[in-house]
Tab-separated table of C-alpha atoms in Angstrom:
chain	number	residue	atom	x	y	z
A	1413	MET	CA	105.181	86.057	114.728
A	1414	ALA	CA	103.756	89.414	114.546
A	1415	ASP	CA	103.866	92.801	116.261
A	1416	VAL	CA	100.435	93.616	117.718
A	1417	PRO	CA	98.888	96.886	118.832
A	1418	ASP	CA	98.618	96.893	122.702
A	1419	PRO	CA	98.427	100.432	123.873
A	1420	TRP	CA	98.729	101.022	127.628
A	1421	PRO	CA	96.225	103.491	129.101
A	1422	VAL	CA	97.293	107.205	128.948
A	1423	LEU	CA	96.378	109.048	132.121
A	1424	HIS	CA	97.508	112.493	131.015
A	1425	HIS	CA	98.238	113.607	127.478
A	1426	ASP	CA	99.886	116.955	126.846
A	1427	VAL	CA	101.043	118.671	123.598
A	1428	LEU	CA	104.184	120.450	124.725
A	1429	ALA	CA	104.867	122.094	121.346
A	1430	ARG	CA	103.239	122.209	117.878
A	1431	GLY	CA	105.249	122.255	114.773
A	1432	ARG	CA	104.487	122.553	110.960
A	1433	VAL	CA	104.604	118.783	110.541
A	1434	CYS	CA	105.215	117.136	113.890
A	1435	ASP	CA	104.045	117.813	117.494
A	1436	PHE	CA	106.010	117.032	120.700
A	1437	ILE	CA	104.052	115.050	123.239
A	1438	ARG	CA	104.309	114.152	126.911
A	1439	ASP	CA	102.089	111.284	128.146
A	1440	VAL	CA	101.738	109.823	131.555
A	1441	VAL	CA	101.060	106.106	131.067
A	1442	GLN	CA	99.705	103.351	133.317
A	1443	THR	CA	101.908	100.292	133.343
A	1444	PRO	CA	100.366	96.755	133.559
A	1445	ASP	CA	101.435	96.468	137.125
A	1446	GLY	CA	99.463	99.710	138.091
A	1447	GLY	CA	102.520	101.962	138.048
A	1448	ARG	CA	102.999	105.119	136.020
A	1449	MET	CA	105.671	106.224	133.676
A	1450	THR	CA	106.142	109.459	131.716
A	1451	ARG	CA	107.155	109.343	128.061
A	1452	GLU	CA	107.858	112.193	125.672
A	1453	TYR	CA	107.763	111.600	121.890
A	1454	MET	CA	107.163	113.197	118.501
A	1455	ALA	CA	103.736	112.730	116.893
A	1456	HIS	CA	104.209	112.137	113.198
A	1457	PRO	CA	101.684	111.750	110.185
A	1458	GLY	CA	103.627	108.795	108.733
A	1459	ALA	CA	105.262	108.373	105.308
A	1460	VAL	CA	105.704	106.263	102.213
A	1461	GLY	CA	108.849	105.614	100.267
A	1462	VAL	CA	109.666	103.803	96.917
A	1463	MET	CA	112.365	101.552	95.822
A	1464	ALA	CA	112.212	102.105	92.061
A	1465	LEU	CA	113.983	99.183	90.237
A	1466	ASP	CA	114.785	99.409	86.484
A	1467	ASP	CA	115.286	96.489	84.108
A	1468	ALA	CA	119.143	96.716	84.581
A	1469	GLY	CA	118.845	96.112	88.279
A	1470	ARG	CA	119.416	99.747	89.326
A	1471	VAL	CA	117.507	101.691	91.888
A	1472	ALA	CA	116.612	105.401	91.587
A	1473	VAL	CA	117.736	107.121	94.701
A	1474	VAL	CA	117.995	110.755	95.774
A	1475	ARG	CA	120.723	112.578	97.590
A	1476	GLN	CA	119.187	115.051	100.101
A	1477	TYR	CA	120.427	117.110	102.944
A	1478	ARG	CA	118.898	116.265	106.244
A	1479	HIS	CA	119.506	119.067	108.757
A	1480	PRO	CA	118.887	117.318	112.122
A	1481	VAL	CA	121.888	115.014	111.345
A	1482	GLY	CA	123.812	117.441	109.188
A	1483	TYR	CA	124.378	114.824	106.527
A	1484	ARG	CA	123.515	114.609	102.836
A	1485	LEU	CA	121.935	111.172	102.660
A	1486	TYR	CA	121.247	108.552	99.941
A	1487	GLU	CA	117.534	107.986	100.212
A	1488	PRO	CA	114.674	106.444	98.219
A	1489	PRO	CA	112.070	108.831	96.984
A	1490	ALA	CA	109.707	109.328	99.889
A	1491	GLY	CA	107.176	111.782	101.475
A	1492	LEU	CA	104.777	112.442	104.327
A	1493	LEU	CA	101.262	111.103	104.554
A	1494	ASP	CA	99.966	114.705	105.294
A	1495	HIS	CA	97.005	114.714	103.056
A	1496	ALA	CA	94.064	113.562	105.081
A	1497	GLY	CA	92.606	110.276	103.732
A	1498	GLU	CA	94.982	109.963	100.907
A	1499	ASP	CA	95.557	106.462	99.584
A	1500	TYR	CA	99.016	105.263	100.352
A	1501	LEU	CA	99.827	104.110	96.797
A	1502	VAL	CA	98.534	107.406	95.402
A	1503	ALA	CA	101.012	109.067	97.770
A	1504	ALA	CA	103.841	106.796	96.672
A	1505	ARG	CA	103.129	107.517	92.958
A	1506	ARG	CA	103.149	111.200	93.654
A	1507	GLU	CA	106.517	111.108	95.436
A	1508	LEU	CA	108.114	109.026	92.797
A	1509	ALA	CA	107.055	111.523	90.184
A	1510	GLU	CA	108.001	114.512	92.202
A	1511	GLU	CA	111.503	113.456	93.306
A	1512	ALA	CA	112.669	111.104	90.482
A	1513	GLN	CA	110.461	112.124	87.639
A	1514	LEU	CA	109.472	108.434	87.194
A	1515	ALA	CA	106.203	106.443	86.776
A	1516	ALA	CA	105.800	102.717	87.337
A	1517	SER	CA	103.394	100.104	85.945
A	1518	ASP	CA	103.867	97.583	88.805
A	1519	TRP	CA	103.678	98.216	92.464
A	1520	ARG	CA	104.070	95.950	95.527
A	1521	VAL	CA	104.665	96.358	99.250
A	1522	LEU	CA	108.301	95.877	100.073
A	1523	VAL	CA	108.530	96.418	103.861
A	1524	ASP	CA	106.762	98.308	106.736
A	1525	LEU	CA	108.622	99.748	109.640
A	1526	PHE	CA	108.502	102.098	112.552
A	1527	THR	CA	111.482	104.368	112.096
A	1528	THR	CA	112.195	105.339	115.739
A	1529	PRO	CA	109.605	103.657	117.966
A	1530	GLY	CA	111.358	104.713	121.233
A	1531	GLY	CA	110.917	108.506	120.522
A	1532	CYS	CA	108.713	108.930	117.387
A	1533	GLU	CA	105.476	107.438	116.172
A	1534	GLU	CA	106.401	107.511	112.524
A	1535	SER	CA	105.583	104.561	110.449
A	1536	ILE	CA	106.709	104.183	106.884
A	1537	ARG	CA	105.639	101.863	104.090
A	1538	MET	CA	108.323	100.973	101.452
A	1539	PHE	CA	106.948	100.154	98.086
A	1540	LEU	CA	108.636	98.379	95.181
A	1541	ALA	CA	108.012	100.064	91.764
A	1542	THR	CA	108.921	98.382	88.522
A	1543	GLY	CA	108.003	98.933	84.896
A	1544	LEU	CA	109.499	102.435	85.058
A	1545	THR	CA	108.996	105.159	82.584
A	1546	PRO	CA	109.918	108.925	82.686
A	1547	THR	CA	107.195	111.370	83.691
A	1548	ASP	CA	106.821	115.067	84.383
A	1549	ARG	CA	106.486	116.399	87.868
A	1550	PRO	CA	102.901	116.933	89.033
A	1551	ASP	CA	101.335	120.245	88.023
A	1552	GLY	CA	101.916	122.837	90.677
A	1553	PHE	CA	104.780	121.093	92.440
A	1554	GLU	CA	107.864	123.239	93.114
A	1555	LEU	CA	111.163	122.160	94.617
A	1556	GLU	CA	111.976	124.116	97.730
A	1557	GLY	CA	114.221	123.879	100.800
A	1558	GLU	CA	116.245	120.704	100.740
A	1559	GLU	CA	114.568	119.423	97.722
A	1560	ALA	CA	115.809	122.285	95.621
A	1561	HIS	CA	119.275	120.949	96.191
A	1562	MET	CA	118.453	117.313	95.786
A	1563	ASP	CA	119.558	115.227	92.835
A	1564	ALA	CA	118.553	111.673	91.684
A	1565	VAL	CA	121.034	108.932	90.615
A	1566	TRP	CA	120.836	105.277	89.565
A	1567	VAL	CA	122.644	102.813	91.726
A	1568	PRO	CA	122.877	98.992	91.259
A	1569	VAL	CA	121.238	96.935	93.949
A	1570	ALA	CA	124.455	95.145	94.768
A	1571	ASP	CA	126.248	98.499	95.246
A	1572	LEU	CA	123.432	99.691	97.616
A	1573	VAL	CA	123.778	96.439	99.626
A	1574	ASP	CA	127.616	96.941	99.830
A	1575	ALA	CA	127.158	100.628	101.010
A	1576	VAL	CA	124.642	99.594	103.625
A	1577	LEU	CA	126.703	96.766	105.126
A	1578	ALA	CA	129.830	98.999	105.118
A	1579	GLY	CA	127.918	101.649	107.014
A	1580	ARG	CA	128.330	104.253	104.302
A	1581	VAL	CA	124.498	104.481	103.864
A	1582	GLN	CA	122.389	105.081	106.988
A	1583	SER	CA	118.923	106.462	106.180
A	1584	PRO	CA	116.463	103.913	107.775
A	1585	SER	CA	114.306	103.846	104.675
A	1586	MET	CA	117.290	103.302	102.411
A	1587	VAL	CA	118.788	100.574	104.644
A	1588	SER	CA	115.337	98.722	105.097
A	1589	GLY	CA	114.462	99.155	101.512
A	1590	THR	CA	117.777	97.988	100.193
A	1591	LEU	CA	117.946	94.789	102.308
A	1592	ALA	CA	114.292	93.909	101.749
A	1593	LEU	CA	114.749	94.393	97.961
A	1594	ALA	CA	117.891	92.295	97.874
A	1595	LEU	CA	116.035	89.383	99.680
A	1596	ALA	CA	112.918	89.820	97.593
A	1597	LEU	CA	114.970	89.475	94.430
A	1598	GLU	CA	116.572	86.304	95.821
A	1599	ARG	CA	113.229	84.808	96.839
A	1600	GLY	CA	111.104	86.191	93.857
A	1601	LEU	CA	109.173	89.319	93.624
A	1602	ASP	CA	105.927	87.365	93.534
A	1603	THR	CA	106.467	86.632	97.344
A	1604	LEU	CA	105.786	90.358	98.005
A	1605	ARG	CA	102.474	91.623	99.158
A	1606	PRO	CA	100.126	93.473	96.856
A	1607	ALA	CA	100.222	97.211	96.747
A	1608	ASP	CA	96.927	97.517	98.539
A	1609	ALA	CA	97.812	95.163	101.438
A	1610	LEU	CA	96.509	96.189	104.767
A	1611	TRP	CA	98.796	98.309	106.898
A	1612	PRO	CA	98.063	97.583	110.527
A	1613	ALA	CA	100.285	100.326	111.873
A	1614	ARG	CA	98.177	103.024	110.147
A	1615	GLU	CA	94.942	101.508	111.516
A	1616	ALA	CA	96.466	101.723	115.093
A	1617	TRP	CA	97.690	105.282	114.402
A	1618	ALA	CA	94.155	106.239	113.335
A	1619	ALA	CA	92.684	104.690	116.426
A	1620	ARG	CA	95.122	106.609	118.674
A	1621	ARG	CA	94.246	109.863	116.885
A	1622	ALA	CA	90.588	109.156	117.458
A	1623	ALA	CA	91.249	108.672	121.154
A	1624	ASP	CA	93.185	111.938	121.652
């Protein structure tokens, strides 16, 4: 069982508005029966996130304000893939250092997901990082905006699972990362994909960009 790329033909593609990170798109799409439908969505560069697990079974999470929902959310360290051609693991290492001031010696792919496939093209890869050690933030990195008011805390995996199932934690990266990590710990971490595993969603994203 696998999701597969199967893009329907785009008859008209319009950029309705351009933003600093995302654009707002309107496409007229031809359906398999020859009809047409119009869909509006947000173009997005994609992202990576990190579930950083220490030897005591705790995960490093950040508490960050998210203005569109007006909530301060528990989230894993994460960031945009907005540097052209950057390796996904390199991006994840950077985000872990920037937001949690941690480095890791072992990396695996935990889970891949589309965050809001009905209205946004964002795909995110959640990594599992273990063998943690403290590190400095990268040279030149400065906390600004929401990040300037963000803090990092350690939370046991079991407490994260309880919070997710009780509806107290709602970020899609935190929910998916938590439940995938709990299952991976039960099944054994060696069942996870290697850190350099193929990411089909990004290949499809690049193909769509090339066709625009």
